[in-house]
């Protein structure tokens, strides 16, 4: 009962867990490669009471055959990391795991779409998640509709209570015009009222990017892997988001090859982001090799806002 730190790094280990677990002094719990099971099939709900736990990390861990789900009562939890790199076996029945964590401020979630088992029970009136890092992995059998729904369900649990968001999903997961029946989309969420840094690790279309920006009125830093499909219509002055007027200070664009759509987006930002202080671009190798084109692209970007130094 006096245990404060528990680290179990296993390789395919099964552990049976009683219905109620209470460790009053545990502050750090790190688990890897463990399947938690019950004494009987379809056991009732399990309660894990860890009143002073500050950090919980679980990599490739599963809860099986708990019909009523598993609830973690962790009122002081600050760091939560859930990560899966192994695909589940088809016959495994996974359990919904719920974290009651009103003080959570650092959330990392990396998992396959079909393994969605984690729920967050936050006090949305007081919760303030400093950083959320979400990586959703697509399996071949996943439909685009399921992926869009899944992404929406993950984000809606804390979308208005996160300051920094790093999102890594395929471009199609953002797309909500996928079928005659409209599926839930990321853009159906409420505004990201606290968001000051947004990092999109995969390709993002112009339409979705503008939706994100329109819902992030206090965004200060925007980091994008690559912009695609930024059509002429998106440059309309009516599309200028509020964050451009008073907040956006840093733009970072990676995998930059200087195509027309990218240049159109850069011009839209640099001409309308009134307080922008720095714009940096990581050019692809082929653009560096084409030295003449590279210099032409740099000159063109500099002309968009001569008072701002663009860094390549």
PDB file of C-alpha atoms in Angstrom:
ATOM      1  CA  UNK A   1       0.000   0.000   0.000  1.00  0.00           C
ATOM      2  CA  UNK A   2       2.998   2.362   0.403  1.00  0.00           C
ATOM      3  CA  UNK A   3       4.146   1.878  -3.211  1.00  0.00           C
ATOM      4  CA  UNK A   4       4.831   5.218  -4.961  1.00  0.00           C
ATOM      5  CA  UNK A   5       6.300   4.281  -8.369  1.00  0.00           C
ATOM      6  CA  UNK A   6       5.426   1.181 -10.392  1.00  0.00           C
ATOM      7  CA  UNK A   7       7.055   0.380 -13.748  1.00  0.00           C
ATOM      8  CA  UNK A   8       6.173  -2.881 -15.533  1.00  0.00           C
ATOM      9  CA  UNK A   9       7.842  -3.359 -18.909  1.00  0.00           C
ATOM     10  CA  UNK A  10       6.637  -6.794 -20.052  1.00  0.00           C
ATOM     11  CA  UNK A  11       6.361  -8.703 -23.332  1.00  0.00           C
ATOM     12  CA  UNK A  12       2.950 -10.294 -23.766  1.00  0.00           C
ATOM     13  CA  UNK A  13       2.200 -10.763 -20.069  1.00  0.00           C
ATOM     14  CA  UNK A  14      -1.313 -11.474 -18.706  1.00  0.00           C
ATOM     15  CA  UNK A  15      -2.270 -10.027 -15.327  1.00  0.00           C
ATOM     16  CA  UNK A  16      -5.525 -10.693 -13.504  1.00  0.00           C
ATOM     17  CA  UNK A  17      -6.999  -7.692 -11.739  1.00  0.00           C
ATOM     18  CA  UNK A  18      -9.527  -7.669  -8.871  1.00  0.00           C
ATOM     19  CA  UNK A  19     -12.771  -5.727  -9.175  1.00  0.00           C
ATOM     20  CA  UNK A  20     -11.514  -2.853  -7.016  1.00  0.00           C
ATOM     21  CA  UNK A  21      -7.910  -1.644  -6.921  1.00  0.00           C
ATOM     22  CA  UNK A  22      -6.779   1.118  -4.559  1.00  0.00           C
ATOM     23  CA  UNK A  23      -3.189   2.305  -4.194  1.00  0.00           C
ATOM     24  CA  UNK A  24      -3.171   5.371  -1.977  1.00  0.00           C
ATOM     25  CA  UNK A  25       0.432   6.513  -2.503  1.00  0.00           C
ATOM     26  CA  UNK A  26       1.117   5.629  -6.151  1.00  0.00           C
ATOM     27  CA  UNK A  27       2.258   8.704  -8.108  1.00  0.00           C
ATOM     28  CA  UNK A  28       3.766   7.148 -11.259  1.00  0.00           C
ATOM     29  CA  UNK A  29       2.465   4.136 -13.199  1.00  0.00           C
ATOM     30  CA  UNK A  30       4.221   3.013 -16.391  1.00  0.00           C
ATOM     31  CA  UNK A  31       3.041  -0.155 -18.163  1.00  0.00           C
ATOM     32  CA  UNK A  32       4.077  -1.922 -21.357  1.00  0.00           C
ATOM     33  CA  UNK A  33       3.088  -5.160 -23.088  1.00  0.00           C
ATOM     34  CA  UNK A  34       0.408  -6.252 -20.603  1.00  0.00           C
ATOM     35  CA  UNK A  35      -3.055  -7.730 -21.120  1.00  0.00           C
ATOM     36  CA  UNK A  36      -5.246  -7.169 -18.082  1.00  0.00           C
ATOM     37  CA  UNK A  37      -7.855  -9.883 -17.636  1.00  0.00           C
ATOM     38  CA  UNK A  38     -10.626 -10.813 -15.228  1.00  0.00           C
ATOM     39  CA  UNK A  39     -11.239 -13.919 -13.192  1.00  0.00           C
ATOM     40  CA  UNK A  40     -14.458 -14.606 -15.082  1.00  0.00           C
ATOM     41  CA  UNK A  41     -15.579 -13.823 -18.634  1.00  0.00           C
ATOM     42  CA  UNK A  42     -17.568 -10.580 -18.990  1.00  0.00           C
ATOM     43  CA  UNK A  43     -16.720  -9.493 -15.477  1.00  0.00           C
ATOM     44  CA  UNK A  44     -18.517  -6.477 -14.007  1.00  0.00           C
ATOM     45  CA  UNK A  45     -17.145  -2.921 -13.991  1.00  0.00           C
ATOM     46  CA  UNK A  46     -13.732  -2.424 -12.460  1.00  0.00           C
ATOM     47  CA  UNK A  47     -12.710   0.596 -10.404  1.00  0.00           C
ATOM     48  CA  UNK A  48      -9.068   1.647 -10.188  1.00  0.00           C
ATOM     49  CA  UNK A  49      -8.653   4.210  -7.399  1.00  0.00           C
ATOM     50  CA  UNK A  50      -5.322   6.045  -7.528  1.00  0.00           C
ATOM     51  CA  UNK A  51      -5.943   9.250  -5.546  1.00  0.00           C
ATOM     52  CA  UNK A  52      -2.457  10.808  -5.881  1.00  0.00           C
ATOM     53  CA  UNK A  53      -1.363   9.445  -9.296  1.00  0.00           C
ATOM     54  CA  UNK A  54       0.328  12.157 -11.385  1.00  0.00           C
ATOM     55  CA  UNK A  55       1.545  10.181 -14.396  1.00  0.00           C
ATOM     56  CA  UNK A  56       0.071   7.203 -16.255  1.00  0.00           C
ATOM     57  CA  UNK A  57       1.676   5.686 -19.339  1.00  0.00           C
ATOM     58  CA  UNK A  58       0.504   2.509 -21.076  1.00  0.00           C
ATOM     59  CA  UNK A  59       2.046   1.144 -24.268  1.00  0.00           C
ATOM     60  CA  UNK A  60       0.548  -1.903 -25.995  1.00  0.00           C
ATOM     61  CA  UNK A  61      -1.673  -2.674 -23.011  1.00  0.00           C
ATOM     62  CA  UNK A  62      -5.237  -4.011 -23.213  1.00  0.00           C
ATOM     63  CA  UNK A  63      -8.169  -4.669 -20.911  1.00  0.00           C
ATOM     64  CA  UNK A  64     -10.208  -7.688 -21.927  1.00  0.00           C
ATOM     65  CA  UNK A  65     -13.652  -8.993 -21.086  1.00  0.00           C
ATOM     66  CA  UNK A  66     -14.759  -6.335 -18.596  1.00  0.00           C
ATOM     67  CA  UNK A  67     -18.378  -5.943 -19.596  1.00  0.00           C
ATOM     68  CA  UNK A  68     -19.013  -2.808 -17.558  1.00  0.00           C
ATOM     69  CA  UNK A  69     -15.736  -1.107 -18.490  1.00  0.00           C
ATOM     70  CA  UNK A  70     -12.821   0.100 -16.398  1.00  0.00           C
ATOM     71  CA  UNK A  71     -12.847   3.418 -14.554  1.00  0.00           C
ATOM     72  CA  UNK A  72      -9.700   5.133 -13.311  1.00  0.00           C
ATOM     73  CA  UNK A  73     -10.394   7.553 -10.471  1.00  0.00           C
ATOM     74  CA  UNK A  74      -7.320   9.784 -10.783  1.00  0.00           C
ATOM     75  CA  UNK A  75      -8.189  13.266  -9.452  1.00  0.00           C
ATOM     76  CA  UNK A  76      -4.559  14.511  -9.506  1.00  0.00           C
ATOM     77  CA  UNK A  77      -3.479  12.969 -12.829  1.00  0.00           C
ATOM     78  CA  UNK A  78      -1.484  15.406 -14.971  1.00  0.00           C
ATOM     79  CA  UNK A  79       0.146  13.236 -17.670  1.00  0.00           C
ATOM     80  CA  UNK A  80      -1.727  10.533 -19.606  1.00  0.00           C
ATOM     81  CA  UNK A  81      -0.141   8.549 -22.448  1.00  0.00           C
ATOM     82  CA  UNK A  82      -1.915   5.738 -24.314  1.00  0.00           C
ATOM     83  CA  UNK A  83      -0.024   4.166 -27.196  1.00  0.00           C
ATOM     84  CA  UNK A  84      -0.500   1.070 -29.354  1.00  0.00           C
ATOM     85  CA  UNK A  85       1.891  -0.076 -32.056  1.00  0.00           C
ATOM     86  CA  UNK A  86       0.520  -3.620 -32.383  1.00  0.00           C
ATOM     87  CA  UNK A  87      -2.668  -4.532 -34.249  1.00  0.00           C
ATOM     88  CA  UNK A  88      -5.178  -6.425 -32.112  1.00  0.00           C
ATOM     89  CA  UNK A  89      -6.227  -9.952 -32.868  1.00  0.00           C
ATOM     90  CA  UNK A  90      -9.727 -10.138 -34.429  1.00  0.00           C
ATOM     91  CA  UNK A  91     -11.179 -12.328 -31.647  1.00  0.00           C
ATOM     92  CA  UNK A  92     -10.125 -10.011 -28.826  1.00  0.00           C
ATOM     93  CA  UNK A  93     -12.914  -8.077 -27.152  1.00  0.00           C
ATOM     94  CA  UNK A  94     -11.646  -4.735 -25.922  1.00  0.00           C
ATOM     95  CA  UNK A  95     -12.953  -2.784 -22.993  1.00  0.00           C
ATOM     96  CA  UNK A  96     -13.856   0.889 -22.697  1.00  0.00           C
ATOM     97  CA  UNK A  97     -11.430   2.545 -20.292  1.00  0.00           C
ATOM     98  CA  UNK A  98     -12.503   5.788 -18.656  1.00  0.00           C
ATOM     99  CA  UNK A  99     -10.237   8.285 -16.878  1.00  0.00           C
ATOM    100  CA  UNK A 100     -11.806  10.673 -14.371  1.00  0.00           C
ATOM    101  CA  UNK A 101      -9.000  13.223 -14.464  1.00  0.00           C
ATOM    102  CA  UNK A 102     -10.092  16.812 -13.776  1.00  0.00           C
ATOM    103  CA  UNK A 103      -6.476  18.078 -13.574  1.00  0.00           C
ATOM    104  CA  UNK A 104      -5.172  16.485 -16.758  1.00  0.00           C
ATOM    105  CA  UNK A 105      -2.810  18.811 -18.663  1.00  0.00           C
ATOM    106  CA  UNK A 106      -0.741  16.557 -20.958  1.00  0.00           C
ATOM    107  CA  UNK A 107      -2.518  13.986 -23.141  1.00  0.00           C
ATOM    108  CA  UNK A 108      -0.905  11.704 -25.738  1.00  0.00           C
ATOM    109  CA  UNK A 109      -2.951   9.176 -27.683  1.00  0.00           C
ATOM    110  CA  UNK A 110      -1.616   6.988 -30.495  1.00  0.00           C
ATOM    111  CA  UNK A 111      -3.828   4.122 -31.590  1.00  0.00           C
ATOM    112  CA  UNK A 112      -5.607   2.301 -34.395  1.00  0.00           C
ATOM    113  CA  UNK A 113      -9.124   3.414 -35.281  1.00  0.00           C
ATOM    114  CA  UNK A 114     -10.691   0.031 -34.515  1.00  0.00           C
ATOM    115  CA  UNK A 115      -9.145  -0.002 -31.036  1.00  0.00           C
ATOM    116  CA  UNK A 116     -10.962   3.042 -29.719  1.00  0.00           C
ATOM    117  CA  UNK A 117     -11.363   2.319 -26.014  1.00  0.00           C
ATOM    118  CA  UNK A 118     -10.334   5.463 -24.114  1.00  0.00           C
ATOM    119  CA  UNK A 119     -12.751   8.038 -22.711  1.00  0.00           C
ATOM    120  CA  UNK A 120     -11.913  11.148 -20.714  1.00  0.00           C
ATOM    121  CA  UNK A 121     -14.180  12.416 -17.962  1.00  0.00           C
ATOM    122  CA  UNK A 122     -13.100  16.039 -17.556  1.00  0.00           C
ATOM    123  CA  UNK A 123     -14.639  18.954 -15.756  1.00  0.00           C
ATOM    124  CA  UNK A 124     -14.994  21.120 -18.850  1.00  0.00           C
ATOM    125  CA  UNK A 125     -15.615  24.200 -16.698  1.00  0.00           C
ATOM    126  CA  UNK A 126     -12.147  23.986 -15.131  1.00  0.00           C
ATOM    127  CA  UNK A 127     -10.069  21.646 -17.330  1.00  0.00           C
ATOM    128  CA  UNK A 128      -7.048  23.191 -19.028  1.00  0.00           C
ATOM    129  CA  UNK A 129      -5.049  20.738 -21.110  1.00  0.00           C
ATOM    130  CA  UNK A 130      -1.726  22.338 -21.960  1.00  0.00           C
ATOM    131  CA  UNK A 131      -0.772  19.841 -24.676  1.00  0.00           C
ATOM    132  CA  UNK A 132      -2.653  17.155 -26.612  1.00  0.00           C
ATOM    133  CA  UNK A 133      -0.810  14.924 -29.060  1.00  0.00           C
ATOM    134  CA  UNK A 134      -3.103  12.686 -31.111  1.00  0.00           C
ATOM    135  CA  UNK A 135      -1.975  10.163 -33.718  1.00  0.00           C
ATOM    136  CA  UNK A 136      -4.718   8.084 -35.323  1.00  0.00           C
ATOM    137  CA  UNK A 137      -3.638   5.110 -37.422  1.00  0.00           C
ATOM    138  CA  UNK A 138      -5.759   3.853 -40.320  1.00  0.00           C
ATOM    139  CA  UNK A 139      -6.197   0.153 -40.992  1.00  0.00           C
ATOM    140  CA  UNK A 140      -7.146  -1.149 -44.444  1.00  0.00           C
ATOM    141  CA  UNK A 141     -10.601  -2.210 -43.241  1.00  0.00           C
ATOM    142  CA  UNK A 142     -11.424   1.217 -41.802  1.00  0.00           C
ATOM    143  CA  UNK A 143     -13.932   3.252 -43.797  1.00  0.00           C
ATOM    144  CA  UNK A 144     -13.441   6.984 -44.225  1.00  0.00           C
ATOM    145  CA  UNK A 145     -16.777   7.577 -42.485  1.00  0.00           C
ATOM    146  CA  UNK A 146     -15.645   5.632 -39.417  1.00  0.00           C
ATOM    147  CA  UNK A 147     -12.372   7.502 -39.375  1.00  0.00           C
ATOM    148  CA  UNK A 148     -14.067  10.902 -39.477  1.00  0.00           C
ATOM    149  CA  UNK A 149     -16.461   9.887 -36.715  1.00  0.00           C
ATOM    150  CA  UNK A 150     -13.615   8.499 -34.646  1.00  0.00           C
ATOM    151  CA  UNK A 151     -11.493  11.646 -34.966  1.00  0.00           C
ATOM    152  CA  UNK A 152     -14.449  13.810 -33.992  1.00  0.00           C
ATOM    153  CA  UNK A 153     -15.192  11.689 -30.923  1.00  0.00           C
ATOM    154  CA  UNK A 154     -11.591  11.885 -29.718  1.00  0.00           C
ATOM    155  CA  UNK A 155     -11.356  15.656 -30.084  1.00  0.00           C
ATOM    156  CA  UNK A 156     -14.779  16.612 -28.766  1.00  0.00           C
ATOM    157  CA  UNK A 157     -13.818  15.353 -25.301  1.00  0.00           C
ATOM    158  CA  UNK A 158     -11.560  18.337 -24.712  1.00  0.00           C
ATOM    159  CA  UNK A 159     -11.505  20.524 -27.826  1.00  0.00           C
ATOM    160  CA  UNK A 160     -12.386  23.779 -26.064  1.00  0.00           C
ATOM    161  CA  UNK A 161      -9.926  23.114 -23.236  1.00  0.00           C
ATOM    162  CA  UNK A 162      -6.603  22.547 -24.985  1.00  0.00           C
ATOM    163  CA  UNK A 163      -3.813  25.084 -25.498  1.00  0.00           C
ATOM    164  CA  UNK A 164      -1.508  23.149 -27.862  1.00  0.00           C
ATOM    165  CA  UNK A 165      -2.772  20.503 -30.277  1.00  0.00           C
ATOM    166  CA  UNK A 166      -0.647  18.214 -32.439  1.00  0.00           C
ATOM    167  CA  UNK A 167      -2.787  16.141 -34.766  1.00  0.00           C
ATOM    168  CA  UNK A 168      -1.496  13.377 -37.020  1.00  0.00           C
ATOM    169  CA  UNK A 169      -4.107  11.794 -39.264  1.00  0.00           C
ATOM    170  CA  UNK A 170      -4.417  11.085 -42.969  1.00  0.00           C
ATOM    171  CA  UNK A 171      -5.841  13.856 -45.159  1.00  0.00           C
ATOM    172  CA  UNK A 172      -9.023  11.907 -45.861  1.00  0.00           C
ATOM    173  CA  UNK A 173      -9.885  11.717 -42.178  1.00  0.00           C
ATOM    174  CA  UNK A 174     -10.706  15.407 -42.248  1.00  0.00           C
ATOM    175  CA  UNK A 175     -13.045  14.988 -45.209  1.00  0.00           C
ATOM    176  CA  UNK A 176     -16.713  15.019 -44.328  1.00  0.00           C
ATOM    177  CA  UNK A 177     -18.201  15.055 -47.850  1.00  0.00           C
ATOM    178  CA  UNK A 178     -17.641  11.338 -48.258  1.00  0.00           C
ATOM    179  CA  UNK A 179     -21.119   9.949 -48.719  1.00  0.00           C
ATOM    180  CA  UNK A 180     -24.715  11.075 -49.350  1.00  0.00           C
ATOM    181  CA  UNK A 181     -25.234  10.871 -45.585  1.00  0.00           C
ATOM    182  CA  UNK A 182     -23.096  13.533 -43.945  1.00  0.00           C
ATOM    183  CA  UNK A 183     -20.765  12.028 -41.353  1.00  0.00           C
ATOM    184  CA  UNK A 184     -19.438  13.809 -38.267  1.00  0.00           C
ATOM    185  CA  UNK A 185     -16.432  15.970 -39.041  1.00  0.00           C
ATOM    186  CA  UNK A 186     -13.745  17.785 -37.125  1.00  0.00           C
ATOM    187  CA  UNK A 187     -15.400  20.985 -38.228  1.00  0.00           C
ATOM    188  CA  UNK A 188     -18.572  20.038 -36.334  1.00  0.00           C
ATOM    189  CA  UNK A 189     -16.742  20.715 -33.077  1.00  0.00           C
ATOM    190  CA  UNK A 190     -17.071  23.810 -30.936  1.00  0.00           C
ATOM    191  CA  UNK A 191     -14.444  26.537 -31.197  1.00  0.00           C
ATOM    192  CA  UNK A 192     -10.976  25.798 -29.847  1.00  0.00           C
ATOM    193  CA  UNK A 193     -11.269  28.722 -27.470  1.00  0.00           C
ATOM    194  CA  UNK A 194      -7.930  28.170 -25.683  1.00  0.00           C
ATOM    195  CA  UNK A 195      -5.830  26.940 -28.592  1.00  0.00           C
ATOM    196  CA  UNK A 196      -2.656  28.962 -29.186  1.00  0.00           C
ATOM    197  CA  UNK A 197      -0.586  26.391 -31.124  1.00  0.00           C
ATOM    198  CA  UNK A 198      -1.836  24.031 -33.841  1.00  0.00           C
ATOM    199  CA  UNK A 199       0.408  21.465 -35.527  1.00  0.00           C
ATOM    200  CA  UNK A 200      -0.963  19.353 -38.372  1.00  0.00           C
ATOM    201  CA  UNK A 201       1.544  16.595 -39.096  1.00  0.00           C
ATOM    202  CA  UNK A 202       0.030  15.236 -42.337  1.00  0.00           C
ATOM    203  CA  UNK A 203      -1.331  16.848 -45.501  1.00  0.00           C
ATOM    204  CA  UNK A 204      -4.289  19.165 -44.969  1.00  0.00           C
ATOM    205  CA  UNK A 205      -6.648  20.600 -47.578  1.00  0.00           C
ATOM    206  CA  UNK A 206      -7.326  24.306 -47.839  1.00  0.00           C
ATOM    207  CA  UNK A 207     -10.965  23.856 -46.868  1.00  0.00           C
ATOM    208  CA  UNK A 208     -10.201  21.980 -43.673  1.00  0.00           C
ATOM    209  CA  UNK A 209      -7.324  24.277 -42.757  1.00  0.00           C
ATOM    210  CA  UNK A 210      -9.570  27.324 -43.001  1.00  0.00           C
ATOM    211  CA  UNK A 211     -12.175  25.563 -40.870  1.00  0.00           C
ATOM    212  CA  UNK A 212      -9.527  24.952 -38.204  1.00  0.00           C
ATOM    213  CA  UNK A 213      -8.369  28.559 -38.337  1.00  0.00           C
ATOM    214  CA  UNK A 214     -11.903  29.914 -38.145  1.00  0.00           C
ATOM    215  CA  UNK A 215     -12.429  27.838 -34.984  1.00  0.00           C
ATOM    216  CA  UNK A 216      -9.154  28.956 -33.349  1.00  0.00           C
ATOM    217  CA  UNK A 217      -9.621  32.683 -32.656  1.00  0.00           C
ATOM    218  CA  UNK A 218      -6.577  32.989 -30.367  1.00  0.00           C
ATOM    219  CA  UNK A 219      -4.105  30.915 -32.375  1.00  0.00           C
ATOM    220  CA  UNK A 220      -0.534  32.247 -32.200  1.00  0.00           C
ATOM    221  CA  UNK A 221       1.531  29.504 -33.895  1.00  0.00           C
ATOM    222  CA  UNK A 222       0.564  27.434 -36.937  1.00  0.00           C
ATOM    223  CA  UNK A 223       2.734  24.478 -38.007  1.00  0.00           C
ATOM    224  CA  UNK A 224       1.745  22.548 -41.130  1.00  0.00           C
ATOM    225  CA  UNK A 225       3.374  19.568 -42.813  1.00  0.00           C
ATOM    226  CA  UNK A 226       1.899  20.364 -46.236  1.00  0.00           C
ATOM    227  CA  UNK A 227      -1.024  22.337 -47.666  1.00  0.00           C
ATOM    228  CA  UNK A 228      -2.907  20.901 -50.644  1.00  0.00           C
ATOM    229  CA  UNK A 229      -5.950  22.036 -52.623  1.00  0.00           C
ATOM    230  CA  UNK A 230      -5.843  25.677 -51.546  1.00  0.00           C
ATOM    231  CA  UNK A 231      -8.034  26.936 -54.358  1.00  0.00           C
ATOM    232  CA  UNK A 232      -8.456  30.504 -55.538  1.00  0.00           C
ATOM    233  CA  UNK A 233     -11.834  30.833 -53.825  1.00  0.00           C
ATOM    234  CA  UNK A 234     -10.226  30.413 -50.396  1.00  0.00           C
ATOM    235  CA  UNK A 235      -8.281  33.669 -50.848  1.00  0.00           C
ATOM    236  CA  UNK A 236     -11.504  35.645 -50.585  1.00  0.00           C
ATOM    237  CA  UNK A 237     -11.185  38.418 -47.921  1.00  0.00           C
ATOM    238  CA  UNK A 238     -14.361  37.080 -46.307  1.00  0.00           C
ATOM    239  CA  UNK A 239     -12.399  33.945 -45.347  1.00  0.00           C
ATOM    240  CA  UNK A 240      -9.818  35.778 -43.237  1.00  0.00           C
ATOM    241  CA  UNK A 241     -10.039  34.186 -39.766  1.00  0.00           C
ATOM    242  CA  UNK A 242     -10.122  36.237 -36.577  1.00  0.00           C
ATOM    243  CA  UNK A 243      -6.733  34.929 -35.400  1.00  0.00           C
ATOM    244  CA  UNK A 244      -5.092  36.668 -38.391  1.00  0.00           C
ATOM    245  CA  UNK A 245      -6.279  40.030 -37.142  1.00  0.00           C
ATOM    246  CA  UNK A 246      -4.813  39.972 -33.648  1.00  0.00           C
ATOM    247  CA  UNK A 247      -2.965  36.781 -32.710  1.00  0.00           C
ATOM    248  CA  UNK A 248      -1.155  34.714 -35.355  1.00  0.00           C
ATOM    249  CA  UNK A 249       2.572  35.439 -35.005  1.00  0.00           C
ATOM    250  CA  UNK A 250       4.380  32.349 -36.336  1.00  0.00           C
ATOM    251  CA  UNK A 251       3.852  30.272 -39.488  1.00  0.00           C
ATOM    252  CA  UNK A 252       5.909  27.141 -40.190  1.00  0.00           C
ATOM    253  CA  UNK A 253       5.358  25.211 -43.395  1.00  0.00           C
ATOM    254  CA  UNK A 254       7.165  21.952 -44.073  1.00  0.00           C
ATOM    255  CA  UNK A 255       7.571  19.777 -47.183  1.00  0.00           C
ATOM    256  CA  UNK A 256       7.396  22.947 -49.244  1.00  0.00           C
ATOM    257  CA  UNK A 257       7.888  22.571 -53.010  1.00  0.00           C
ATOM    258  CA  UNK A 258       6.732  25.996 -54.189  1.00  0.00           C
ATOM    259  CA  UNK A 259       3.660  24.957 -56.170  1.00  0.00           C
ATOM    260  CA  UNK A 260       0.883  27.397 -57.043  1.00  0.00           C
ATOM    261  CA  UNK A 261      -1.494  26.288 -54.277  1.00  0.00           C
ATOM    262  CA  UNK A 262       1.158  26.596 -51.581  1.00  0.00           C
ATOM    263  CA  UNK A 263       2.136  30.059 -52.785  1.00  0.00           C
ATOM    264  CA  UNK A 264      -1.520  31.089 -52.828  1.00  0.00           C
ATOM    265  CA  UNK A 265      -1.898  30.009 -49.193  1.00  0.00           C
ATOM    266  CA  UNK A 266       1.322  31.743 -48.127  1.00  0.00           C
ATOM    267  CA  UNK A 267       0.209  34.957 -49.801  1.00  0.00           C
ATOM    268  CA  UNK A 268      -3.167  34.716 -48.083  1.00  0.00           C
ATOM    269  CA  UNK A 269      -1.482  34.410 -44.679  1.00  0.00           C
ATOM    270  CA  UNK A 270       1.271  36.976 -45.133  1.00  0.00           C
ATOM    271  CA  UNK A 271      -1.015  39.644 -46.544  1.00  0.00           C
ATOM    272  CA  UNK A 272      -3.780  39.188 -43.965  1.00  0.00           C
ATOM    273  CA  UNK A 273      -2.032  38.149 -40.739  1.00  0.00           C
ATOM    274  CA  UNK A 274      -1.520  41.622 -39.324  1.00  0.00           C
ATOM    275  CA  UNK A 275       0.745  40.676 -36.394  1.00  0.00           C
ATOM    276  CA  UNK A 276       2.740  37.912 -38.096  1.00  0.00           C
ATOM    277  CA  UNK A 277       6.357  38.072 -36.921  1.00  0.00           C
ATOM    278  CA  UNK A 278       8.006  35.040 -38.507  1.00  0.00           C
ATOM    279  CA  UNK A 279       7.371  32.740 -41.451  1.00  0.00           C
ATOM    280  CA  UNK A 280       9.643  29.752 -42.080  1.00  0.00           C
ATOM    281  CA  UNK A 281       9.591  27.171 -44.850  1.00  0.00           C
ATOM    282  CA  UNK A 282      11.299  23.768 -45.084  1.00  0.00           C
ATOM    283  CA  UNK A 283      11.779  23.143 -48.778  1.00  0.00           C
ATOM    284  CA  UNK A 284      11.888  19.654 -50.256  1.00  0.00           C
ATOM    285  CA  UNK A 285      15.217  18.483 -51.667  1.00  0.00           C
ATOM    286  CA  UNK A 286      14.092  18.771 -55.287  1.00  0.00           C
ATOM    287  CA  UNK A 287      13.384  22.479 -54.832  1.00  0.00           C
ATOM    288  CA  UNK A 288      16.829  23.072 -53.336  1.00  0.00           C
ATOM    289  CA  UNK A 289      18.427  21.289 -56.287  1.00  0.00           C
ATOM    290  CA  UNK A 290      16.521  23.451 -58.776  1.00  0.00           C
ATOM    291  CA  UNK A 291      18.457  26.532 -57.671  1.00  0.00           C
ATOM    292  CA  UNK A 292      16.948  28.970 -60.175  1.00  0.00           C
ATOM    293  CA  UNK A 293      13.385  28.024 -59.262  1.00  0.00           C
ATOM    294  CA  UNK A 294      14.265  28.104 -55.574  1.00  0.00           C
ATOM    295  CA  UNK A 295      15.499  31.696 -55.843  1.00  0.00           C
ATOM    296  CA  UNK A 296      12.414  32.699 -57.825  1.00  0.00           C
ATOM    297  CA  UNK A 297      10.108  31.196 -55.170  1.00  0.00           C
ATOM    298  CA  UNK A 298      11.986  32.946 -52.359  1.00  0.00           C
ATOM    299  CA  UNK A 299      11.774  36.272 -54.168  1.00  0.00           C
ATOM    300  CA  UNK A 300       8.061  35.856 -54.794  1.00  0.00           C
ATOM    301  CA  UNK A 301       7.315  35.005 -51.151  1.00  0.00           C
ATOM    302  CA  UNK A 302       9.324  37.989 -49.954  1.00  0.00           C
ATOM    303  CA  UNK A 303       7.217  40.247 -52.168  1.00  0.00           C
ATOM    304  CA  UNK A 304       4.030  39.224 -50.359  1.00  0.00           C
ATOM    305  CA  UNK A 305       5.077  41.129 -47.241  1.00  0.00           C
ATOM    306  CA  UNK A 306       8.325  43.032 -47.554  1.00  0.00           C
ATOM    307  CA  UNK A 307       8.362  43.997 -43.885  1.00  0.00           C
ATOM    308  CA  UNK A 308       8.558  40.336 -42.853  1.00  0.00           C
ATOM    309  CA  UNK A 309      11.625  38.132 -43.228  1.00  0.00           C
ATOM    310  CA  UNK A 310      10.860  34.697 -44.630  1.00  0.00           C
ATOM    311  CA  UNK A 311      13.240  31.978 -43.450  1.00  0.00           C
ATOM    312  CA  UNK A 312      14.087  29.014 -45.694  1.00  0.00           C
TER     313      UNK A 312
END
